[in-house]
Amino acid sequence: MIQIDKSLIDALRESESIVFFTGAGISSESGIPTFRGKDGIWNKIRPEELANFNAFIRNPEMVWEWYNHRKKIIHEAQPNAAHLTIAEMQNHFKNVTVVTQNIDNLHRRAGSKTIFELHGNIERNFCINCKKFFNEELNFSAGVPKCECGGLIRPDVVWFGEYLPEDQFLGGEKAAISSDIFFVVGTSAVVYPAAGLVYTAKQSNSIIIEINIEETALSSMADYSYFGKAGEILPTILEEYRSGLKS
Ligand code: NAD
Ligand code: ZN
């Protein structure tokens, strides 16, 4: 089992505000493929072909086929020990904030309350013309679904070249600035501006803890790095924290 530094447990005991900045890796143990890494989706499909607005205009059927496939995987997936441990942390710390790049809604399904979704949510959709939201199941029997106004309906996810939802990014930034401890879990941290939040937290003197199965571009600036599965390391940290409280 992985050894958690005592100094980290001590720091956690003094902390009020903790942030979990998460990426696709936290959901891989739920069976949702990551984008990068050796089994990543982008080794099989080029992102430019699908996850951008022009691709959608050129071939909405193809883009929807891909998203419906992902929706099915996500719908059948369950939150894993990592998502559940983060939700459990709400019973131990005053402020627990999740800032996620994931679109899979698993943090919410695990019970986390304060969540900023930087890249949208695959369970929501909107009309590209009038921007009306469609949260219900869409009907594909007559082809790509359209709004009453005639506009095509698309998934509410952030595509390459698009801006992040401002309220979500500002919420994440605020949480990073006021955090005592900033966990970076299962992200390759190469997608900006999301990855910049780690530097924001660092500049605000937050303690940076990285959890990943392998080294990343952030490893050298993290105060603590634990390499292994998020679904094993996060429960171990919580366990150590709890047993520390008893002594
Ligand atoms: P990424 O695919 O670039 O990186 C995943 C990272 O997770 C890698 O560094 C990998 O080493 C690590 N990892 C894999 N399994 C792990 C495990 N069990 N425990 C800990 N770490 C593990 O993902 P990213 O950094 O989130 O990339 C950003 C983009 O990917 C975002 O735009 C996001 O919207 C999108 N994405 C989301 C989902 C999802 O919602 N579940 C899935 C794939 C991609
Ligand atoms: Zn419309």
Short mmCIF file of C-alpha atoms in Angstrom, two decimals, residues 78-231:
data_model
loop_
_atom_site.label_atom_id
_atom_site.label_comp_id
_atom_site.label_asym_id
_atom_site.label_seq_id
_atom_site.Cartn_x
_atom_site.Cartn_y
_atom_site.Cartn_z
CA GLN A 78 -20.96 4.26 -11.67
CA PRO A 79 -18.93 6.64 -9.49
CA ASN A 80 -15.85 4.83 -8.14
CA ALA A 81 -14.00 4.95 -4.81
CA ALA A 82 -12.22 8.17 -5.82
CA HIS A 83 -15.44 10.11 -6.54
CA LEU A 84 -17.04 8.67 -3.39
CA THR A 85 -14.08 9.56 -1.18
CA ILE A 86 -14.15 13.15 -2.42
CA ALA A 87 -17.86 13.34 -1.57
CA GLU A 88 -17.11 11.82 1.85
CA MET A 89 -14.53 14.57 2.49
CA GLN A 90 -17.50 16.95 2.84
CA ASN A 91 -18.11 15.40 6.26
CA HIS A 92 -14.59 16.32 7.40
CA PHE A 93 -13.77 19.73 5.95
CA LYS A 94 -15.58 23.05 5.98
CA ASN A 95 -15.24 23.74 2.25
CA VAL A 96 -14.78 21.01 -0.32
CA THR A 97 -14.88 22.14 -3.94
CA VAL A 98 -14.62 19.99 -7.04
CA VAL A 99 -13.30 21.65 -10.18
CA THR A 100 -13.54 19.14 -12.97
CA GLN A 101 -12.62 18.90 -16.62
CA ASN A 102 -14.89 15.88 -16.90
CA ILE A 103 -18.24 16.00 -18.59
CA ASP A 104 -19.52 12.75 -17.11
CA ASN A 105 -21.49 14.03 -14.09
CA LEU A 106 -19.98 11.33 -11.85
CA HIS A 107 -18.94 13.75 -9.08
CA ARG A 108 -22.55 14.88 -8.73
CA ARG A 109 -23.80 11.32 -8.78
CA ALA A 110 -21.27 10.49 -6.03
CA GLY A 111 -22.76 13.22 -3.83
CA SER A 112 -20.37 16.18 -4.19
CA LYS A 113 -22.25 19.44 -3.71
CA THR A 114 -19.99 22.24 -4.92
CA ILE A 115 -18.84 21.45 -8.43
CA PHE A 116 -17.49 23.65 -11.19
CA GLU A 117 -17.62 21.97 -14.59
CA LEU A 118 -15.02 23.59 -16.81
CA HIS A 119 -15.82 21.62 -19.95
CA GLY A 120 -19.58 21.28 -19.71
CA ASN A 121 -21.77 18.25 -19.09
CA ILE A 122 -22.68 15.57 -21.60
CA GLU A 123 -26.13 15.21 -20.05
CA ARG A 124 -27.10 18.70 -21.21
CA ASN A 125 -27.66 19.96 -24.77
CA PHE A 126 -28.44 23.30 -26.39
CA CYS A 127 -29.56 24.82 -29.68
CA ILE A 128 -26.69 26.35 -31.66
CA ASN A 129 -29.03 29.06 -32.93
CA CYS A 130 -31.15 30.38 -30.02
CA LYS A 131 -29.08 28.72 -27.22
CA LYS A 132 -32.14 27.15 -25.61
CA PHE A 133 -31.26 24.23 -23.30
CA PHE A 134 -32.56 20.68 -23.73
CA ASN A 135 -31.95 18.52 -20.69
CA GLU A 136 -34.28 15.66 -21.55
CA GLU A 137 -33.44 12.62 -23.72
CA LEU A 138 -33.20 13.71 -27.34
CA ASN A 139 -35.03 11.89 -30.11
CA PHE A 140 -32.84 10.83 -33.04
CA SER A 141 -35.53 8.98 -35.03
CA ALA A 142 -35.72 11.77 -37.63
CA GLY A 143 -31.96 12.43 -37.72
CA VAL A 144 -30.02 15.02 -35.75
CA PRO A 145 -32.50 16.69 -33.38
CA LYS A 146 -33.51 20.29 -34.06
CA CYS A 147 -34.90 23.07 -31.91
CA GLU A 148 -38.33 24.67 -32.68
CA CYS A 149 -36.37 27.57 -34.17
CA GLY A 150 -34.77 25.22 -36.72
CA GLY A 151 -31.29 25.26 -35.15
CA LEU A 152 -29.32 22.05 -34.63
CA ILE A 153 -29.08 20.78 -31.06
CA ARG A 154 -25.57 20.00 -29.81
CA PRO A 155 -24.12 18.57 -26.58
CA ASP A 156 -23.24 21.17 -23.93
CA VAL A 157 -19.55 20.34 -23.88
CA VAL A 158 -16.64 22.64 -24.60
CA TRP A 159 -15.02 21.86 -27.94
CA PHE A 160 -11.52 22.71 -29.18
CA GLY A 161 -11.25 26.42 -29.84
CA GLU A 162 -14.24 27.33 -27.63
CA TYR A 163 -14.30 29.43 -24.49
CA LEU A 164 -14.84 27.84 -21.10
CA PRO A 165 -18.10 28.79 -19.36
CA GLU A 166 -17.08 31.97 -17.55
CA ASP A 167 -19.04 31.43 -14.34
CA GLN A 168 -17.60 27.93 -13.96
CA PHE A 169 -14.03 29.05 -14.59
CA LEU A 170 -14.30 32.03 -12.23
CA GLY A 171 -15.80 29.77 -9.55
CA GLY A 172 -12.91 27.35 -9.97
CA GLU A 173 -10.39 30.18 -9.86
CA LYS A 174 -11.87 31.60 -6.67
CA ALA A 175 -11.77 28.16 -5.05
CA ALA A 176 -8.14 27.70 -6.14
CA ILE A 177 -7.13 31.07 -4.67
CA SER A 178 -8.75 30.41 -1.30
CA SER A 179 -7.75 26.75 -1.01
CA ASP A 180 -5.43 25.45 1.70
CA ILE A 181 -4.87 22.20 -0.18
CA PHE A 182 -5.29 21.65 -3.90
CA PHE A 183 -5.48 18.06 -5.13
CA VAL A 184 -4.77 17.41 -8.82
CA VAL A 185 -6.29 14.03 -9.67
CA GLY A 186 -6.12 12.06 -12.90
CA THR A 187 -5.34 14.84 -15.31
CA SER A 188 -2.51 15.16 -17.79
CA ALA A 189 -2.88 18.91 -17.15
CA VAL A 190 -2.04 19.91 -20.69
CA VAL A 191 -5.39 21.43 -21.63
CA TYR A 192 -5.40 25.19 -20.96
CA PRO A 193 -6.81 27.38 -19.49
CA ALA A 194 -8.08 24.66 -17.11
CA ALA A 195 -4.57 23.47 -16.19
CA GLY A 196 -3.60 27.06 -15.29
CA LEU A 197 -5.69 26.75 -12.12
CA VAL A 198 -2.93 24.61 -10.60
CA TYR A 199 -0.53 27.55 -10.96
CA THR A 200 -3.16 29.90 -9.53
CA ALA A 201 -3.41 27.65 -6.47
CA LYS A 202 0.38 27.41 -6.16
CA GLN A 203 0.77 31.19 -6.32
CA SER A 204 -1.84 31.45 -3.58
CA ASN A 205 0.38 29.27 -1.35
CA SER A 206 -1.88 26.29 -1.48
CA ILE A 207 -0.27 22.88 -0.98
CA ILE A 208 -0.38 20.99 -4.30
CA ILE A 209 -0.92 17.24 -4.18
CA GLU A 210 -0.81 15.27 -7.40
CA ILE A 211 -2.39 11.84 -7.80
CA ASN A 212 -1.81 10.12 -11.12
CA ILE A 213 -0.75 6.73 -12.43
CA GLU A 214 2.28 8.38 -14.04
CA GLU A 215 4.41 11.54 -13.93
CA THR A 216 2.98 14.60 -15.63
CA ALA A 217 4.15 18.09 -16.54
CA LEU A 218 3.00 19.19 -13.09
CA SER A 219 4.87 16.61 -11.03
CA SER A 220 7.93 18.80 -10.52
CA MET A 221 5.92 21.65 -9.01
CA ALA A 222 3.67 19.52 -6.80
CA ASP A 223 4.44 19.49 -3.05
CA TYR A 224 3.43 15.84 -2.88
CA SER A 225 3.06 13.34 -5.73
CA TYR A 226 1.48 9.94 -5.30
CA PHE A 227 1.62 7.60 -8.25
CA GLY A 228 -1.08 4.97 -8.45
CA LYS A 229 -4.81 4.67 -8.93
CA ALA A 230 -6.94 7.52 -7.62
CA GLY A 231 -9.49 4.97 -6.40
#
